[in-house]
Coordinates of C-alpha atoms in Angstrom, one line a residue:
M30 CA -5.3 16.0 19.9
H31 CA -1.9 15.7 18.3
D32 CA -1.0 12.1 17.2
P33 CA 2.6 11.3 18.0
R34 CA 2.6 8.6 15.3
I35 CA 2.7 11.4 12.7
D36 CA 5.9 12.7 14.3
R37 CA 7.5 9.3 14.1
L38 CA 6.5 8.9 10.5
A39 CA 7.8 12.4 9.6
T40 CA 11.1 11.5 11.2
V41 CA 11.4 8.3 9.1
L42 CA 10.7 10.3 5.9
L43 CA 13.1 13.1 6.7
D44 CA 16.0 11.2 8.2
H45 CA 15.8 7.7 6.8
S46 CA 14.2 8.0 3.4
C47 CA 15.5 11.4 2.2
E48 CA 18.6 11.7 4.5
L49 CA 18.2 15.5 4.4
K50 CA 21.2 17.7 4.9
Q51 CA 21.4 21.3 6.0
G52 CA 21.1 23.7 3.1
E53 CA 19.0 21.4 0.9
T54 CA 15.5 22.1 -0.5
L55 CA 12.6 19.7 0.0
L56 CA 9.4 19.7 -2.1
I57 CA 6.4 18.2 -0.3
E58 CA 3.5 17.3 -2.7
A59 CA 0.2 16.5 -0.9
I60 CA -2.7 15.1 -2.9
D61 CA -6.2 14.8 -1.3
L62 CA -5.1 14.8 2.3
P63 CA -8.0 14.9 4.8
E64 CA -5.9 17.0 7.2
P65 CA -2.6 18.8 7.0
D66 CA -1.0 17.3 10.1
L67 CA 1.7 15.3 8.4
V68 CA 2.6 18.1 6.0
C69 CA 2.9 20.5 8.9
A70 CA 5.2 18.0 10.7
L71 CA 7.4 17.7 7.6
V72 CA 7.6 21.5 7.1
E73 CA 8.5 22.0 10.8
G74 CA 10.9 19.1 10.8
A75 CA 12.7 20.2 7.6
A76 CA 13.1 23.8 8.9
A77 CA 14.5 22.5 12.2
R78 CA 17.1 20.6 10.2
G79 CA 18.2 23.7 8.2
V80 CA 16.3 22.5 5.1
T81 CA 14.1 24.8 3.0
P82 CA 10.6 23.3 2.7
L83 CA 8.3 23.9 -0.3
V84 CA 4.6 22.6 -0.4
E85 CA 2.3 21.9 -3.4
T86 CA -1.2 20.7 -2.7
K87 CA -3.4 19.0 -5.4
N88 CA -6.9 17.7 -5.7
Q89 CA -7.7 14.6 -7.8
R90 CA -11.1 16.0 -8.9
V91 CA -9.2 19.0 -10.4
Q92 CA -6.6 16.6 -11.9
R93 CA -9.4 14.6 -13.5
S94 CA -10.7 17.7 -15.2
L95 CA -7.3 18.6 -16.5
L96 CA -6.7 15.1 -17.9
A97 CA -10.2 14.7 -19.4
N98 CA -9.6 17.9 -21.3
A99 CA -5.9 17.3 -22.0
T100 CA -4.2 18.4 -25.2
E101 CA -0.6 17.9 -26.2
T102 CA 0.0 21.5 -25.6
S103 CA -1.4 21.5 -22.0
M104 CA 0.3 18.3 -21.0
K105 CA 3.7 19.5 -22.4
L106 CA 3.4 22.8 -20.6
S107 CA 2.4 21.2 -17.3
G108 CA 5.3 18.8 -17.6
V109 CA 7.8 21.6 -18.3
L110 CA 6.6 23.7 -15.4
E111 CA 6.6 20.8 -12.9
R112 CA 10.0 19.6 -14.1
N113 CA 11.5 23.1 -13.8
R114 CA 10.3 23.2 -10.2
M115 CA 11.7 19.7 -9.5
E116 CA 15.1 20.8 -10.8
Q117 CA 15.3 23.4 -8.0
V118 CA 15.1 20.8 -5.2
Q119 CA 17.3 18.0 -3.8
A120 CA 14.5 16.0 -2.2
Y121 CA 10.8 15.1 -2.8
I122 CA 8.2 13.6 -0.6
G123 CA 4.9 12.7 -2.3
I124 CA 1.8 12.0 0.0
R125 CA -1.3 10.7 -1.7
G126 CA -4.6 10.6 0.2
A127 CA -6.7 9.2 -2.6
A128 CA -10.2 10.2 -1.4
N129 CA -11.6 8.3 -4.3
A130 CA -9.1 5.8 -5.9
S131 CA -11.4 5.5 -8.9
Q132 CA -11.4 9.2 -9.7
L133 CA -9.6 8.8 -13.0
K134 CA -11.8 6.0 -14.2
G135 CA -13.3 6.8 -17.6
V136 CA -10.7 9.4 -18.6
P137 CA -10.2 8.5 -22.3
A138 CA -7.1 6.4 -22.9
D139 CA -5.6 8.8 -25.5
R140 CA -5.8 11.7 -22.9
M141 CA -4.1 9.5 -20.3
D142 CA -1.4 8.7 -22.9
L143 CA -0.7 12.4 -23.3
Y144 CA -0.4 12.8 -19.6
Q145 CA 1.9 9.8 -19.2
E146 CA 4.2 10.8 -22.0
H147 CA 4.4 14.6 -21.8
W148 CA 3.8 15.3 -18.1
L149 CA 4.4 12.4 -15.7
R150 CA 7.2 10.8 -17.6
H151 CA 8.9 14.2 -18.3
V152 CA 8.9 14.9 -14.5
N153 CA 9.9 11.4 -13.4
E154 CA 12.8 11.2 -15.7
Y155 CA 14.4 13.9 -13.6
R156 CA 12.9 13.2 -10.2
V157 CA 13.7 9.5 -10.0
P158 CA 17.4 9.5 -10.8
K159 CA 18.3 13.1 -9.7
T160 CA 16.5 13.7 -6.3
K161 CA 16.2 11.9 -3.0
W162 CA 12.6 10.9 -3.1
V163 CA 10.0 8.9 -1.2
V164 CA 6.2 8.4 -1.9
L165 CA 3.5 7.1 0.4
R166 CA -0.2 7.0 0.9
Y167 CA -2.2 8.5 3.8
P168 CA -4.8 6.6 5.8
T169 CA -8.3 7.7 4.8
D170 CA -11.7 6.1 5.1
S171 CA -11.7 5.0 1.5
F172 CA -8.2 3.4 1.9
A173 CA -9.4 1.6 5.0
Q174 CA -12.4 0.4 3.0
A175 CA -10.2 -1.0 0.3
A176 CA -8.3 -2.9 3.0
D177 CA -11.6 -4.2 4.4
M178 CA -10.8 -2.8 7.8
P179 CA -12.5 -0.3 10.2
T180 CA -10.7 3.1 10.0
H181 CA -9.2 3.0 13.5
E182 CA -7.8 -0.5 12.9
F183 CA -6.4 0.5 9.6
E184 CA -4.7 3.6 11.0
D185 CA -3.0 1.4 13.6
F186 CA -1.9 -1.0 10.8
F187 CA -0.7 1.9 8.6
F188 CA 1.5 3.5 11.2
D189 CA 2.9 0.2 12.4
V190 CA 3.9 -0.9 8.9
C191 CA 5.1 2.6 7.8
T192 CA 7.4 3.1 10.8
A193 CA 9.0 -0.4 10.7
D194 CA 12.6 -1.0 11.6
Y195 CA 14.0 -0.5 8.1
A196 CA 17.6 -0.8 9.2
A197 CA 16.9 -4.4 10.4
M198 CA 15.0 -5.1 7.2
R199 CA 18.0 -4.2 5.1
V200 CA 20.2 -6.6 7.1
A201 CA 17.7 -9.4 6.5
Q202 CA 17.6 -8.7 2.8
A203 CA 21.4 -8.9 2.3
P204 CA 21.6 -12.7 1.7
L205 CA 18.8 -12.5 -0.8
V206 CA 20.6 -9.7 -2.7
A207 CA 23.7 -11.9 -2.9
R208 CA 21.7 -14.9 -4.2
M209 CA 19.9 -12.8 -6.8
Q210 CA 23.2 -11.3 -8.0
A211 CA 24.6 -14.8 -8.5
A212 CA 21.6 -16.3 -10.2
E213 CA 21.1 -16.6 -13.9
Q214 CA 17.9 -18.4 -14.6
V215 CA 14.6 -18.0 -12.7
R216 CA 11.7 -20.5 -12.8
I217 CA 8.3 -19.7 -11.2
T218 CA 5.3 -22.0 -10.7
A219 CA 1.9 -21.3 -9.2
P220 CA -1.7 -22.1 -10.2
G221 CA -2.0 -21.1 -13.8
T222 CA 1.7 -20.1 -13.9
E223 CA 4.8 -21.7 -15.4
L224 CA 7.3 -19.0 -16.3
E225 CA 11.1 -18.8 -16.9
F226 CA 13.4 -15.9 -17.5
S227 CA 17.0 -14.8 -17.0
I228 CA 18.3 -12.1 -14.6
K229 CA 21.9 -12.6 -15.4
G230 CA 24.0 -9.4 -15.3
I231 CA 21.1 -7.2 -14.1
P232 CA 21.8 -5.2 -10.9
V233 CA 19.9 -6.1 -7.8
I234 CA 18.4 -3.4 -5.5
P235 CA 17.2 -3.9 -1.9
C236 CA 14.4 -1.5 -0.8
S237 CA 14.1 -0.8 2.9
G238 CA 12.4 2.6 3.3
E239 CA 14.4 4.8 1.0
R240 CA 11.9 5.3 -1.8
N241 CA 8.6 3.8 -0.8
I242 CA 6.8 3.8 2.6
P243 CA 5.9 1.2 3.5
D244 CA 8.8 -0.8 2.0
G245 CA 10.2 -4.3 1.8
E246 CA 11.2 -5.7 -1.6
V247 CA 14.3 -6.7 -3.5
F248 CA 14.1 -6.0 -7.2
T249 CA 16.0 -6.6 -10.4
A250 CA 14.8 -6.9 -14.0
P251 CA 14.4 -9.8 -16.4
V252 CA 16.7 -9.9 -19.4
R253 CA 14.4 -8.1 -21.8
D254 CA 13.9 -11.0 -24.3
S255 CA 14.2 -13.9 -21.9
I256 CA 10.7 -14.4 -20.5
N257 CA 8.8 -17.4 -21.8
G258 CA 5.6 -19.1 -20.4
T259 CA 2.4 -18.0 -18.8
I260 CA 1.6 -16.2 -15.6
R261 CA -1.8 -15.7 -13.9
F262 CA -1.8 -13.0 -11.2
N263 CA -4.0 -13.6 -8.2
T264 CA -4.1 -10.0 -6.9
P265 CA -6.4 -7.3 -8.3
S266 CA -4.7 -4.2 -9.6
R267 CA -5.9 -0.7 -10.1
Y268 CA -4.3 1.2 -12.9
Q269 CA -5.3 4.7 -14.1
G270 CA -8.5 4.3 -12.1
V271 CA -9.6 0.9 -13.6
V272 CA -9.5 -2.3 -11.5
H273 CA -8.3 -5.4 -13.3
N274 CA -8.8 -8.9 -11.9
D275 CA -7.5 -12.3 -13.0
I276 CA -4.8 -10.8 -15.3
C277 CA -3.1 -13.5 -17.4
F278 CA -0.1 -13.1 -19.7
T279 CA 1.6 -15.4 -22.2
F280 CA 5.2 -14.5 -23.1
K281 CA 7.3 -15.4 -26.0
N282 CA 10.9 -14.2 -26.0
G283 CA 10.1 -11.5 -23.6
Q284 CA 7.0 -10.1 -25.3
I285 CA 3.5 -10.4 -24.0
I286 CA 1.7 -12.1 -27.0
E287 CA -1.6 -12.9 -25.2
A288 CA -3.2 -10.9 -22.4
T289 CA -6.6 -11.2 -20.7
S290 CA -8.3 -9.8 -17.6
T291 CA -11.7 -8.8 -16.4
E292 CA -10.9 -5.6 -18.4
T293 CA -9.3 -7.1 -21.4
E294 CA -10.1 -4.2 -23.8
R295 CA -8.5 -1.7 -21.5
L296 CA -5.6 -4.0 -20.8
T297 CA -4.9 -4.4 -24.5
T298 CA -5.0 -0.6 -24.9
L299 CA -2.4 -0.2 -22.2
L300 CA -0.1 -2.9 -23.6
D301 CA -0.4 -1.3 -27.1
S302 CA 0.6 2.2 -25.8
D303 CA 4.1 1.7 -27.0
E304 CA 6.6 -1.1 -27.9
G305 CA 8.0 -1.4 -24.4
A306 CA 4.7 -1.9 -22.7
R307 CA 4.6 -5.5 -23.9
Y308 CA 8.0 -6.2 -22.3
C309 CA 8.9 -6.2 -18.6
G310 CA 11.1 -3.7 -16.8
E311 CA 11.1 -5.1 -13.2
W312 CA 10.9 -8.3 -11.2
S313 CA 10.8 -8.1 -7.4
L314 CA 10.3 -10.2 -4.3
G315 CA 8.1 -8.9 -1.5
T316 CA 9.7 -9.1 1.9
N317 CA 7.4 -7.1 4.3
N318 CA 5.6 -9.8 6.3
R319 CA 3.5 -7.2 8.1
V320 CA 1.6 -6.7 4.9
R321 CA -0.4 -9.8 4.3
H322 CA -3.3 -9.1 2.0
P323 CA -4.0 -6.9 -1.1
M324 CA -5.8 -3.6 -0.7
L325 CA -5.8 -2.3 -4.3
D326 CA -2.8 -0.1 -3.6
T327 CA 0.5 -0.9 -5.3
L328 CA 2.7 0.7 -2.6
F329 CA 1.3 -1.9 -0.1
D330 CA 0.4 -4.8 -2.4
E331 CA 3.9 -5.1 -4.0
K332 CA 5.5 -5.5 -0.6
I333 CA 3.3 -8.4 0.6
G334 CA 5.2 -11.1 2.4
G335 CA 5.4 -14.3 0.2
S336 CA 4.7 -12.4 -3.0
F337 CA 6.5 -11.2 -6.1
H338 CA 5.6 -8.7 -8.7
L339 CA 6.4 -8.5 -12.4
T340 CA 6.2 -5.2 -14.2
P341 CA 5.2 -4.6 -17.8
G342 CA 6.8 -1.3 -19.0
N343 CA 9.7 0.9 -18.1
A344 CA 12.8 -0.4 -16.3
Y345 CA 14.5 1.6 -13.5
E346 CA 18.0 2.9 -14.3
E347 CA 19.3 1.2 -11.1
A348 CA 18.4 -2.2 -12.5
D349 CA 18.2 -1.5 -16.2
N350 CA 17.4 -4.1 -18.9
G351 CA 17.0 -1.5 -21.6
N352 CA 13.2 -1.5 -21.8
R353 CA 11.6 1.9 -22.2
S354 CA 7.9 2.7 -22.0
R355 CA 5.5 5.3 -20.7
I356 CA 3.9 2.7 -18.4
H357 CA 5.3 0.9 -15.3
W358 CA 2.7 -1.4 -13.9
D359 CA 3.6 -3.6 -10.9
L360 CA 1.4 -6.8 -10.9
V361 CA 1.4 -9.0 -7.9
L362 CA 1.3 -12.8 -7.4
I363 CA 1.0 -14.0 -3.8
Q364 CA 2.5 -17.5 -3.4
R365 CA 1.7 -18.3 0.2
A366 CA -0.4 -21.4 0.8
D367 CA -3.5 -19.4 1.6
Y368 CA -3.3 -18.0 -1.9
G369 CA -2.7 -21.2 -3.8
G370 CA 1.0 -21.7 -3.2
G371 CA 3.8 -21.7 -5.6
E372 CA 7.6 -22.1 -6.0
I373 CA 10.6 -20.1 -7.2
Y374 CA 13.8 -21.7 -8.4
F375 CA 17.2 -20.0 -9.0
D376 CA 19.3 -22.1 -11.4
G377 CA 17.3 -25.2 -10.5
E378 CA 17.6 -24.7 -6.7
L379 CA 14.3 -24.2 -4.7
L380 CA 14.5 -20.7 -3.3
R381 CA 11.0 -20.2 -2.0
K382 CA 8.0 -22.6 -1.5
D383 CA 4.5 -21.4 -0.7
G384 CA 5.9 -17.9 0.2
R385 CA 8.5 -19.1 2.6
F386 CA 12.3 -19.0 1.8
V387 CA 13.9 -22.4 1.9
P388 CA 17.7 -21.9 2.2
S389 CA 19.1 -21.5 5.7
D390 CA 20.7 -18.1 5.0
L391 CA 17.3 -16.6 4.1
Q392 CA 15.3 -17.7 7.2
G393 CA 15.4 -14.2 8.6
L394 CA 13.0 -13.2 5.8
N395 CA 10.4 -15.6 7.0
E396 CA 10.0 -13.9 10.4
G397 CA 6.4 -13.2 11.1
L398 CA 5.2 -15.0 8.0

């Protein structure tokens, strides 16, 4: 039986996220999808709008084999071929099923570095600034398991969150954007966390369904050398197939000088992958109050209501602090009372306490929290 929720999601992706126009070309990349329904809906929807659809399907087991046997030559050639294809399109939709989110665990770090540098980064340096793009997950049994939910309940949650009223979300985010644009100094407290940095002069970007589904964040970047103090993240994070818990960083003049987690050796290897990996390229406040708890998936976890994320690695061009790295790793700290609480100050003024915004003009962001 056809699921009408898939049609609604396809409409959001085609019209809101990519804003497709007649005569454009759309690349749909599907990874480990259990069924083709969403891809078919996107193909048919694109064609009906006068857009040329292209489809690429991938399998993470095959990708693991490619990466485990990577050479500089194979990664460079893969990067060139995929970038050439990306340069032929105006829009990109990436759908990731992740049948096994740990599929890349155990791939040697030096092979992953080759992939990040010569393939992924080479493609993304074009895709991110030059195309209209959006990425999302797809509801699978393993995804539901990571969220600690029965599959049917998770599917209801997934489609509800992913087809939110993103136009209304952008209106609610506007006062926060204005406050972040005016702010210079940020101070953050939480259990195990006392951190300060500047965001002066860095652009502020609201996200309401244009690049990620689900969405709900407002991001900027710390001034590269301004972070000082310690932060202890209370949300587990999966990166390159490895799950890290209890990540703790100490910063001095922007640089991570101490780092520990349940996978400290792997963490250190990541932070030593290049100079920029020990500096941060993004800081963002989560504003999607329908997402409440972590599920080991960055696209959801970084949007959690009452959270923020801080990102070792590459800065986005839209909010650029000059940091460059082959990694970009969003790490989440939830500050709601049920996760230990915490405070955020802008230039000495209390902006958010225990996950709830304090100023009167930001009360719209507390709805449903």
